[in-house]
Coordinates of C-alpha atoms in Angstrom, one line a residue:
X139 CA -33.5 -8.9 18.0
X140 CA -29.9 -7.4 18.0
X141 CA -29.6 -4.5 15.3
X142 CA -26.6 -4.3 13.0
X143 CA -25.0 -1.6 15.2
X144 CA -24.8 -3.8 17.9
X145 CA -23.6 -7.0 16.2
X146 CA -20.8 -5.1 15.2
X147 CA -19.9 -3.7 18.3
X148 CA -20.5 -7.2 20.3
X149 CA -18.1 -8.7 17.3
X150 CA -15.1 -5.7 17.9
X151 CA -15.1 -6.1 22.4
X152 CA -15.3 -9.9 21.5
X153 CA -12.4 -9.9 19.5
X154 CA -10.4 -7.3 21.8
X155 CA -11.1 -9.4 24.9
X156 CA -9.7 -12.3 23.4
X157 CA -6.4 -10.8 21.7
X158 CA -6.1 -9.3 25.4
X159 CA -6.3 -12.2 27.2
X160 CA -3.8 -14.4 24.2
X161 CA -1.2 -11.2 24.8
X162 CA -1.1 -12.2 28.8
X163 CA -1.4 -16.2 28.3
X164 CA 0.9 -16.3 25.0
X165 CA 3.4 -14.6 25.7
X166 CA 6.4 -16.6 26.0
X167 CA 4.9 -18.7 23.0
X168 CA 5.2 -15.5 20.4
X169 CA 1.9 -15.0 20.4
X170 CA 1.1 -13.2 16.7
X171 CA -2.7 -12.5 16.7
X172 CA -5.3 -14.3 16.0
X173 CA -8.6 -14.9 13.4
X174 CA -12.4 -15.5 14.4
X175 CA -14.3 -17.5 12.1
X176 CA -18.1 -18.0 12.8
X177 CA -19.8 -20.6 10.7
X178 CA -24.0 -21.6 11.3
X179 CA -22.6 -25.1 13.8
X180 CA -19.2 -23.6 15.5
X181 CA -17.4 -20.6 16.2
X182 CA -13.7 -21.0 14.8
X183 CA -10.3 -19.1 16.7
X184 CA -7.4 -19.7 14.7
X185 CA -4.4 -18.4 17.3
X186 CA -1.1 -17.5 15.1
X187 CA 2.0 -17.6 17.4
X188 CA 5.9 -18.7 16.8
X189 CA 5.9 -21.9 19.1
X190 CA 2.4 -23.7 18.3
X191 CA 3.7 -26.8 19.6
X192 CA 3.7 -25.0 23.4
X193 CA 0.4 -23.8 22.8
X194 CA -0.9 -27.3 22.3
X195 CA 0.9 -28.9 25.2
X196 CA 1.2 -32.6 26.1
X197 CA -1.4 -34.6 24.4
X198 CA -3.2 -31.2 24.1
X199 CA -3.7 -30.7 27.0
X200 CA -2.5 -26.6 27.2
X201 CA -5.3 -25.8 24.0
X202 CA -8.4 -27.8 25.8
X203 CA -7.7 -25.7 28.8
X204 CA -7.9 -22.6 26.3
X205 CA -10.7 -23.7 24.8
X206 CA -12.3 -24.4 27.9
X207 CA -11.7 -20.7 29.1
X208 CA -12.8 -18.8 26.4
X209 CA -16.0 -21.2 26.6
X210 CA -17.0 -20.1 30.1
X211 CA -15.8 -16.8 29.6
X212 CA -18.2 -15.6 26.3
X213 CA -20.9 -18.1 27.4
X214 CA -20.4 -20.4 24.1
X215 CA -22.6 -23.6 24.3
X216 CA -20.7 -27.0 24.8
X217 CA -19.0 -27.9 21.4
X218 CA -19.5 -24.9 19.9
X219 CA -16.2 -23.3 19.8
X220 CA -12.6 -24.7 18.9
X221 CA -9.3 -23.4 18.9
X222 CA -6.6 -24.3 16.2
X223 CA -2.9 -22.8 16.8
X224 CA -1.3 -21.9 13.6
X225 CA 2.5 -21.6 12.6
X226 CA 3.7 -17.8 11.7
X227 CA 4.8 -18.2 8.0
X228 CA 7.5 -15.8 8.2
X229 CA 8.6 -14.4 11.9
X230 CA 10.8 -11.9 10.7
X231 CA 7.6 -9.8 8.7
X232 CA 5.2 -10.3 11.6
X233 CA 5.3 -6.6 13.4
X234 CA 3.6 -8.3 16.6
X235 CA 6.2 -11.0 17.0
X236 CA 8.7 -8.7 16.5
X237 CA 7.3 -6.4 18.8
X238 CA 7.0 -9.2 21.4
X239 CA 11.1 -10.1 20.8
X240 CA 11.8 -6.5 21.2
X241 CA 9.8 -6.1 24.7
X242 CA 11.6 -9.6 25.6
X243 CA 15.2 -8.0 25.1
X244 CA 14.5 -4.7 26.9
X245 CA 12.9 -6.8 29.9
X246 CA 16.1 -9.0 30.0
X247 CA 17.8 -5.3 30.4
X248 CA 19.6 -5.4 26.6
X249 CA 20.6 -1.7 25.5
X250 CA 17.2 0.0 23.5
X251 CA 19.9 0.4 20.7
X252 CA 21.3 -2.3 20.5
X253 CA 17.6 -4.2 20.9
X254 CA 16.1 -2.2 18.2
X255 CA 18.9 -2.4 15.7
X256 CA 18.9 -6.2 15.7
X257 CA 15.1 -6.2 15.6
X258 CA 15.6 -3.6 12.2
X259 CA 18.4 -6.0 10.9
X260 CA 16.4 -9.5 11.6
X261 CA 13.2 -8.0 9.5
X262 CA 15.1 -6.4 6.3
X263 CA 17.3 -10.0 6.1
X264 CA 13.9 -11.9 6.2
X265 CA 12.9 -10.3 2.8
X266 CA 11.0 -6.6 4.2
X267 CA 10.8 -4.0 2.0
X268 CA 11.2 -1.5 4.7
X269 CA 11.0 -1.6 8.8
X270 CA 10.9 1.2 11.5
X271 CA 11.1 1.0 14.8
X272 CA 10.1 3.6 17.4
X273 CA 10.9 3.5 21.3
X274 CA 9.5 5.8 24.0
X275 CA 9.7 7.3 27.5
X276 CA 12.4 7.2 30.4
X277 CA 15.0 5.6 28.0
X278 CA 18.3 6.9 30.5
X279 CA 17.6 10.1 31.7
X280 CA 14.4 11.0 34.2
X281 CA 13.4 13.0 30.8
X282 CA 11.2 11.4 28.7
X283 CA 12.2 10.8 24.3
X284 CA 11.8 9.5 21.5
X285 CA 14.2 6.9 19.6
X286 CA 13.0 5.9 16.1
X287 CA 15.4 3.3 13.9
X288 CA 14.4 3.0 10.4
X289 CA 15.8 1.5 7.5
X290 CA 14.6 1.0 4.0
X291 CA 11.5 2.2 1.9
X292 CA 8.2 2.5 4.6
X293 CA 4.7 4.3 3.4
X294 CA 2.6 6.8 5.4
X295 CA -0.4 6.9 3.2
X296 CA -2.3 6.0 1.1
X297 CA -4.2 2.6 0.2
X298 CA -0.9 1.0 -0.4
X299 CA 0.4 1.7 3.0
X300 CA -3.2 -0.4 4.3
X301 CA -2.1 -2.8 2.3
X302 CA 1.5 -3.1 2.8
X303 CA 2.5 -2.2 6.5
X304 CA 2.0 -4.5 9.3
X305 CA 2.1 -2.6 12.4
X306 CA 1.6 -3.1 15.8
X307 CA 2.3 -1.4 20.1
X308 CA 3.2 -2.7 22.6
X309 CA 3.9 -1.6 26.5
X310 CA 7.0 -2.7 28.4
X311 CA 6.9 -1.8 32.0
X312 CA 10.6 -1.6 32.8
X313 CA 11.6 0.1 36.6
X314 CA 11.8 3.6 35.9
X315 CA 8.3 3.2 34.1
X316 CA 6.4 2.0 31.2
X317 CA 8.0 2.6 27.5
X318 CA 5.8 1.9 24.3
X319 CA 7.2 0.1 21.4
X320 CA 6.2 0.4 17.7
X321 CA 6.8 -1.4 14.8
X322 CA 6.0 -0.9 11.5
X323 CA 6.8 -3.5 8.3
X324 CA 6.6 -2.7 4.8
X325 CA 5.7 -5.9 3.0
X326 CA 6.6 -6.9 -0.8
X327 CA 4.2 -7.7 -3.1
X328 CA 3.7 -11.8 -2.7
X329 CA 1.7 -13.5 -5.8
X330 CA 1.1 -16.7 -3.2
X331 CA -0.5 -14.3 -0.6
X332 CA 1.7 -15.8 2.3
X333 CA 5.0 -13.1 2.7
X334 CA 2.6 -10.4 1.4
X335 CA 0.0 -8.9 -0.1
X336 CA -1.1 -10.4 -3.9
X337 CA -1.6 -6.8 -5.5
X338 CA 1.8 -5.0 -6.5
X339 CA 2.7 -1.7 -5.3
X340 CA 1.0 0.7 -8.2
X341 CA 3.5 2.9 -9.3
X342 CA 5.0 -0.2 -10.5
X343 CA 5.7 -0.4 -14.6
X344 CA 6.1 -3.8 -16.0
X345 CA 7.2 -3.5 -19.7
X346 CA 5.8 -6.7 -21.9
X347 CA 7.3 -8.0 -25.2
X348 CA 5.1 -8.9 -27.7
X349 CA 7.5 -10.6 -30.1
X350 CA 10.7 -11.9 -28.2
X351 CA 12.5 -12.6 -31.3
X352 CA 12.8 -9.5 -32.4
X353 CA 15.3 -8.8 -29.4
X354 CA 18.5 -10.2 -29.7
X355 CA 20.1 -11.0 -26.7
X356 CA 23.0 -8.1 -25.5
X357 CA 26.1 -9.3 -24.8
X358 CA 28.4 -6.4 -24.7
X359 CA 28.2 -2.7 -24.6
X360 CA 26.7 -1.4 -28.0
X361 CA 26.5 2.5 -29.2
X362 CA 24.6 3.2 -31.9
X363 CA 24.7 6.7 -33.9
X364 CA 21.3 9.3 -34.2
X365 CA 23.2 11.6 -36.4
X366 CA 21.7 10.5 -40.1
X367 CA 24.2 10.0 -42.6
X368 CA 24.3 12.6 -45.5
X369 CA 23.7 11.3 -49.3
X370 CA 26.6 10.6 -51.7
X371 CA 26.4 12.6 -54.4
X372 CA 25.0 10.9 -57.5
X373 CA 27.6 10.1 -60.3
X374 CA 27.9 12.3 -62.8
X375 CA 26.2 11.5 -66.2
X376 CA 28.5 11.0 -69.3
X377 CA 29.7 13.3 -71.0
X378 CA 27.4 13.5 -74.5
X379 CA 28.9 13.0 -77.8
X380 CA 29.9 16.3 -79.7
X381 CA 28.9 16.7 -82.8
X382 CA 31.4 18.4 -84.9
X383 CA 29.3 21.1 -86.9
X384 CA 30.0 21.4 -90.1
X385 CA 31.9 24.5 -91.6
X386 CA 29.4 26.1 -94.4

């Protein structure tokens, strides 16, 4: 009988053996994490990458090789484990494909800046609230630093920032040593769930009308005085009769 403490554990080394071994194979396919699902008949790994169609090969012949692997590897019984490949919804707020494109460019020799900026620039035109971007080690010099390139609103704590910040590190081992890249995404709010999480940011203020027709529509500048008028004075009442008095 395995206790609690130890299914969890077995489930965590599972799971970081596998996203190990998908980083090394899946690679060059944009390789963007992937989801265990374990149901009574069949254990379920949905692998998300950028280029399914590569991961399945011809006739599918690439993901019955995976499969195939990870069977003899975790000592799954025949049948009892699939793989599906699914398409990354939006590329430009994935922080692991994006980390993957920027390890790409750096191992082709592009400039960190330049890399980094374009990385920065493809996320906030793909609909990111914020994005930073964070290189380190032997950039040009023998002396080892730190280049961060940020740009828009990003989150650092908080519940929110769990929420809304995709993040993930990679290692590039270029010649004159390894460099480690972050990135981290700040996500809008999504109501479908796909580009983001459902629940809004909560400092948030949404003001809702009750009545719509009493707002008339606006449609040009209009000032309107607080200073309150004063009275007009009252009319003054008629003069009354006089009554001539009588001389005695």
């Amino acid at each position: 009988m395995v206790s609690k403490k130890q299914k969890f554990v077995a489930d965590g080394v599972f799971y970081a053996e596998l996203n190990e071994f998908f980083q090394r194979e899946l690679a060059n396919e944009g390789y963007s994490g992937c989801e265990v699902r374990v149901t009574p008949t069949r254990t379920e790994i949905i692998i998300r990458a950028t280029h399914t169609q590569e991961i399945l090969g011809v006739n599918g012949r690439r993901i019955r090789m995976l499969t195939s692997i990870v069977q003899k590897r975790f000592n799954f019984p025949e049948g009892t484990v699939e793989l599906y490949a699914e398409k990354v919804a939006a590329r430009g707020l994935c922080a692991v494909a994006q980390c993957e494109s920027l390890k790409f460019k750096l191992l082709e020799g592009l400039a960190v800046r330049r890399a980094a900026y374009s990385v920065v620039r493809y996320v906030m035109e793909s609909g990111a609230k914020g994005c930073e971007v964070v290189v380190s080690g032997k950039l040009r010099a023998a002396r080892a630093k730190s280049m961060k390139f940020s740009e828009g609103f990003m989150l650092h704590s908080g519940n929110p920032a769990k929420e809304h910040i995709d993040f993930a590190v990679r290692h590039v081992e270029m010649k004159q040593g390894v460099l480690g890249i972050k990135v981290k995404i700040m996500l809008d709010s999504d109501p479908t769930g796909r580009l983001g999480p459902k629940n809004p940011l909560p400092d948030i203020v949404t003001i809702l009308s009750n009545d719509a027709k009493d707002e008339a529509p606006i449609d040009g500048p209009v000032s309107e005085s607080k200073i309150p008028v004063a009275a007009a004075p009252e009319a003054a009442p008629a003069a009354e009769a006089q009554v001539p008095v009588e001389a005695f």
